[in-house]
Amino acid sequence: MLKNGDKAPHFCLKNQDDIEVCLSDFASKNIVLYFYPKDNTPGCTTEALEFSELLGEFSKLDCIVIGVSPDSAKSHQNFIAKQNLNVLLLSDKDKNVATSYNAYGKKMMYGKEVMGIIRSTFIIKDGIIKEAFYNVRAKGHAQNILEAVKKLV
């Protein structure tokens, strides 16, 4: 697992508009990078809506919020349109970025151990992990992350 002080693994992924976005594009900002399993599922929708609702607060802290899942750019477009989201969503189809952040692996689902995205969030500044949160619950998570960002800036 990544921890505070670790170098954030660099990546470039396509966003919902099929435009490549790299971690280094936001080098001067505080970054909230959250990994979620699947567009338009109950927990993931709750998390994305809460981050979207708080985006103004994050912006005041010079912070960008980026969601990452294995879904396609088209799926992200549909998710954004259906839920009226305003967070940036990136497509990690091969799960390589999730793997590099230890946000993909064995997890319990319906009483069985399966491979999948582990709901995880990272606060990054200047390419360094400032806070790492693994196995988080979707509801209320965005507010908890906002409070953590406030403490760091």
mmCIF file of C-alpha atoms in Angstrom:
data_model
loop_
_atom_site.group_PDB
_atom_site.id
_atom_site.type_symbol
_atom_site.label_atom_id
_atom_site.label_comp_id
_atom_site.label_asym_id
_atom_site.label_seq_id
_atom_site.Cartn_x
_atom_site.Cartn_y
_atom_site.Cartn_z
ATOM 1 C CA MET A 1 0.000 0.000 0.000
ATOM 2 C CA LEU A 2 1.110 3.545 -0.674
ATOM 3 C CA LYS A 3 1.550 5.796 2.322
ATOM 4 C CA ASN A 4 2.188 9.421 3.194
ATOM 5 C CA GLY A 5 5.482 10.628 1.727
ATOM 6 C CA ASP A 6 5.593 8.087 -1.121
ATOM 7 C CA LYS A 7 6.076 9.316 -4.675
ATOM 8 C CA ALA A 8 2.743 9.210 -6.510
ATOM 9 C CA PRO A 9 2.949 6.828 -9.474
ATOM 10 C CA HIS A 10 2.832 8.872 -12.682
ATOM 11 C CA PHE A 11 0.160 8.138 -15.263
ATOM 12 C CA CYS A 12 -1.534 9.374 -18.408
ATOM 13 C CA LEU A 13 -5.118 8.217 -19.073
ATOM 14 C CA LYS A 14 -7.966 9.264 -21.352
ATOM 15 C CA ASN A 15 -10.751 11.342 -19.832
ATOM 16 C CA GLN A 16 -14.479 11.227 -20.577
ATOM 17 C CA ASP A 17 -13.859 13.229 -23.777
ATOM 18 C CA ASP A 18 -11.137 10.789 -24.923
ATOM 19 C CA ILE A 19 -8.404 13.394 -24.230
ATOM 20 C CA GLU A 20 -5.198 12.247 -22.558
ATOM 21 C CA VAL A 21 -4.723 13.628 -19.058
ATOM 22 C CA CYS A 22 -1.520 13.134 -17.065
ATOM 23 C CA LEU A 23 -0.869 13.475 -13.355
ATOM 24 C CA SER A 24 1.857 15.991 -14.203
ATOM 25 C CA ASP A 25 -0.768 18.266 -15.831
ATOM 26 C CA PHE A 26 -1.807 19.265 -12.307
ATOM 27 C CA ALA A 27 1.643 19.548 -10.708
ATOM 28 C CA SER A 28 0.922 22.930 -9.102
ATOM 29 C CA LYS A 29 -2.433 21.874 -7.613
ATOM 30 C CA ASN A 30 -3.590 19.750 -4.737
ATOM 31 C CA ILE A 31 -5.033 16.585 -6.266
ATOM 32 C CA VAL A 32 -7.711 14.270 -4.925
ATOM 33 C CA LEU A 33 -7.390 11.065 -6.917
ATOM 34 C CA TYR A 34 -10.114 8.539 -6.180
ATOM 35 C CA PHE A 35 -10.531 5.047 -7.570
ATOM 36 C CA TYR A 36 -14.009 3.558 -7.843
ATOM 37 C CA PRO A 37 -15.282 0.271 -9.272
ATOM 38 C CA LYS A 38 -18.013 1.125 -11.811
ATOM 39 C CA ASP A 39 -20.039 3.973 -13.290
ATOM 40 C CA ASN A 40 -23.757 4.201 -12.429
ATOM 41 C CA THR A 41 -23.683 1.788 -9.503
ATOM 42 C CA PRO A 42 -25.183 2.897 -6.179
ATOM 43 C CA GLY A 43 -22.003 3.414 -4.125
ATOM 44 C CA CYS A 44 -20.015 4.908 -6.990
ATOM 45 C CA THR A 45 -22.863 7.267 -7.859
ATOM 46 C CA THR A 46 -23.119 8.409 -4.234
ATOM 47 C CA GLU A 47 -19.380 9.072 -4.104
ATOM 48 C CA ALA A 48 -19.297 10.945 -7.443
ATOM 49 C CA LEU A 49 -22.337 13.058 -6.531
ATOM 50 C CA GLU A 50 -20.822 14.010 -3.170
ATOM 51 C CA PHE A 51 -17.496 14.986 -4.768
ATOM 52 C CA SER A 52 -19.403 16.993 -7.401
ATOM 53 C CA GLU A 53 -21.456 18.795 -4.747
ATOM 54 C CA LEU A 54 -18.278 19.771 -2.878
ATOM 55 C CA LEU A 55 -16.223 20.686 -5.953
ATOM 56 C CA GLY A 56 -16.545 24.422 -5.229
ATOM 57 C CA GLU A 57 -15.048 23.870 -1.771
ATOM 58 C CA PHE A 58 -12.206 21.819 -3.225
ATOM 59 C CA SER A 59 -11.576 24.519 -5.849
ATOM 60 C CA LYS A 60 -11.201 27.155 -3.114
ATOM 61 C CA LEU A 61 -8.336 25.025 -1.793
ATOM 62 C CA ASP A 62 -6.703 24.922 -5.266
ATOM 63 C CA CYS A 63 -7.646 21.261 -5.461
ATOM 64 C CA ILE A 64 -8.790 19.220 -8.438
ATOM 65 C CA VAL A 65 -10.858 16.051 -8.008
ATOM 66 C CA ILE A 66 -10.192 13.161 -10.384
ATOM 67 C CA GLY A 67 -12.120 9.885 -10.434
ATOM 68 C CA VAL A 68 -10.635 6.761 -12.023
ATOM 69 C CA SER A 69 -12.384 3.524 -12.965
ATOM 70 C CA PRO A 70 -11.976 0.781 -15.578
ATOM 71 C CA ASP A 71 -15.019 2.117 -17.477
ATOM 72 C CA SER A 72 -14.690 3.501 -21.021
ATOM 73 C CA ALA A 73 -14.749 7.183 -21.962
ATOM 74 C CA LYS A 74 -18.260 6.636 -23.391
ATOM 75 C CA SER A 75 -19.444 5.117 -20.108
ATOM 76 C CA HIS A 76 -17.972 8.114 -18.248
ATOM 77 C CA GLN A 77 -19.800 10.506 -20.603
ATOM 78 C CA ASN A 78 -23.083 8.730 -19.888
ATOM 79 C CA PHE A 79 -22.409 8.713 -16.127
ATOM 80 C CA ILE A 80 -21.631 12.455 -16.128
ATOM 81 C CA ALA A 81 -24.720 13.279 -18.198
ATOM 82 C CA LYS A 82 -27.097 11.021 -16.253
ATOM 83 C CA GLN A 83 -25.933 12.190 -12.808
ATOM 84 C CA ASN A 84 -25.021 15.793 -13.761
ATOM 85 C CA LEU A 85 -21.475 15.322 -12.450
ATOM 86 C CA ASN A 86 -18.735 17.928 -12.690
ATOM 87 C CA VAL A 87 -15.679 15.909 -11.654
ATOM 88 C CA LEU A 88 -13.027 14.757 -14.108
ATOM 89 C CA LEU A 89 -13.280 11.018 -14.834
ATOM 90 C CA LEU A 90 -10.447 8.948 -16.295
ATOM 91 C CA SER A 91 -10.588 5.537 -17.938
ATOM 92 C CA ASP A 92 -8.140 2.896 -16.648
ATOM 93 C CA LYS A 93 -9.381 -0.021 -18.785
ATOM 94 C CA ASP A 94 -6.318 -2.193 -18.142
ATOM 95 C CA LYS A 95 -6.323 -1.341 -14.419
ATOM 96 C CA ASN A 96 -2.589 -0.564 -14.669
ATOM 97 C CA VAL A 97 -2.895 2.748 -12.828
ATOM 98 C CA ALA A 98 -5.159 1.262 -10.164
ATOM 99 C CA THR A 99 -2.613 -1.518 -9.730
ATOM 100 C CA SER A 100 0.251 0.979 -9.364
ATOM 101 C CA TYR A 101 -1.705 2.701 -6.561
ATOM 102 C CA ASN A 102 -2.580 -0.675 -4.971
ATOM 103 C CA ALA A 103 -6.237 0.140 -5.654
ATOM 104 C CA TYR A 104 -6.775 -3.091 -7.591
ATOM 105 C CA GLY A 105 -6.537 -6.500 -5.997
ATOM 106 C CA LYS A 106 -8.297 -9.046 -3.855
ATOM 107 C CA LYS A 107 -11.350 -7.820 -1.994
ATOM 108 C CA MET A 108 -14.419 -9.301 -0.378
ATOM 109 C CA MET A 109 -17.672 -9.012 -2.309
ATOM 110 C CA TYR A 110 -20.869 -10.741 -1.237
ATOM 111 C CA GLY A 111 -18.876 -13.013 1.052
ATOM 112 C CA LYS A 112 -16.424 -14.106 -1.662
ATOM 113 C CA GLU A 113 -12.883 -13.010 -2.370
ATOM 114 C CA VAL A 114 -12.715 -11.477 -5.860
ATOM 115 C CA MET A 115 -10.299 -9.339 -7.872
ATOM 116 C CA GLY A 116 -11.491 -5.780 -8.357
ATOM 117 C CA ILE A 117 -11.078 -2.080 -7.731
ATOM 118 C CA ILE A 118 -10.558 -1.291 -4.070
ATOM 119 C CA ARG A 119 -12.322 2.006 -3.353
ATOM 120 C CA SER A 120 -9.322 4.192 -2.509
ATOM 121 C CA THR A 121 -8.450 7.902 -2.445
ATOM 122 C CA PHE A 122 -5.143 9.749 -2.494
ATOM 123 C CA ILE A 123 -4.341 13.365 -1.754
ATOM 124 C CA ILE A 124 -1.327 14.363 -3.840
ATOM 125 C CA LYS A 125 0.773 17.533 -3.876
ATOM 126 C CA ASP A 126 3.969 18.080 -5.869
ATOM 127 C CA GLY A 127 3.963 14.426 -6.944
ATOM 128 C CA ILE A 128 3.957 13.157 -3.349
ATOM 129 C CA ILE A 129 1.209 11.217 -1.570
ATOM 130 C CA LYS A 130 0.089 13.407 1.343
ATOM 131 C CA GLU A 131 -2.680 11.057 2.503
ATOM 132 C CA ALA A 132 -3.786 7.583 1.374
ATOM 133 C CA PHE A 133 -7.167 6.053 2.175
ATOM 134 C CA TYR A 134 -7.964 2.416 1.292
ATOM 135 C CA ASN A 135 -11.229 0.452 1.535
ATOM 136 C CA VAL A 136 -13.322 3.572 2.098
ATOM 137 C CA ARG A 137 -17.107 3.749 2.294
ATOM 138 C CA ALA A 138 -18.698 5.868 -0.423
ATOM 139 C CA LYS A 139 -21.254 7.757 1.687
ATOM 140 C CA GLY A 140 -19.683 10.750 3.438
ATOM 141 C CA HIS A 141 -16.253 10.045 1.975
ATOM 142 C CA ALA A 142 -16.026 13.266 -0.060
ATOM 143 C CA GLN A 143 -16.642 15.365 3.065
ATOM 144 C CA ASN A 144 -13.962 13.422 4.958
ATOM 145 C CA ILE A 145 -11.496 14.048 2.117
ATOM 146 C CA LEU A 146 -12.393 17.751 2.048
ATOM 147 C CA GLU A 147 -11.576 17.987 5.763
ATOM 148 C CA ALA A 148 -8.276 16.185 5.192
ATOM 149 C CA VAL A 149 -7.351 18.587 2.362
ATOM 150 C CA LYS A 150 -8.190 21.585 4.597
ATOM 151 C CA LYS A 151 -5.724 20.311 7.198
ATOM 152 C CA LEU A 152 -2.967 19.965 4.592
ATOM 153 C CA VAL A 153 -3.208 23.427 3.024
#
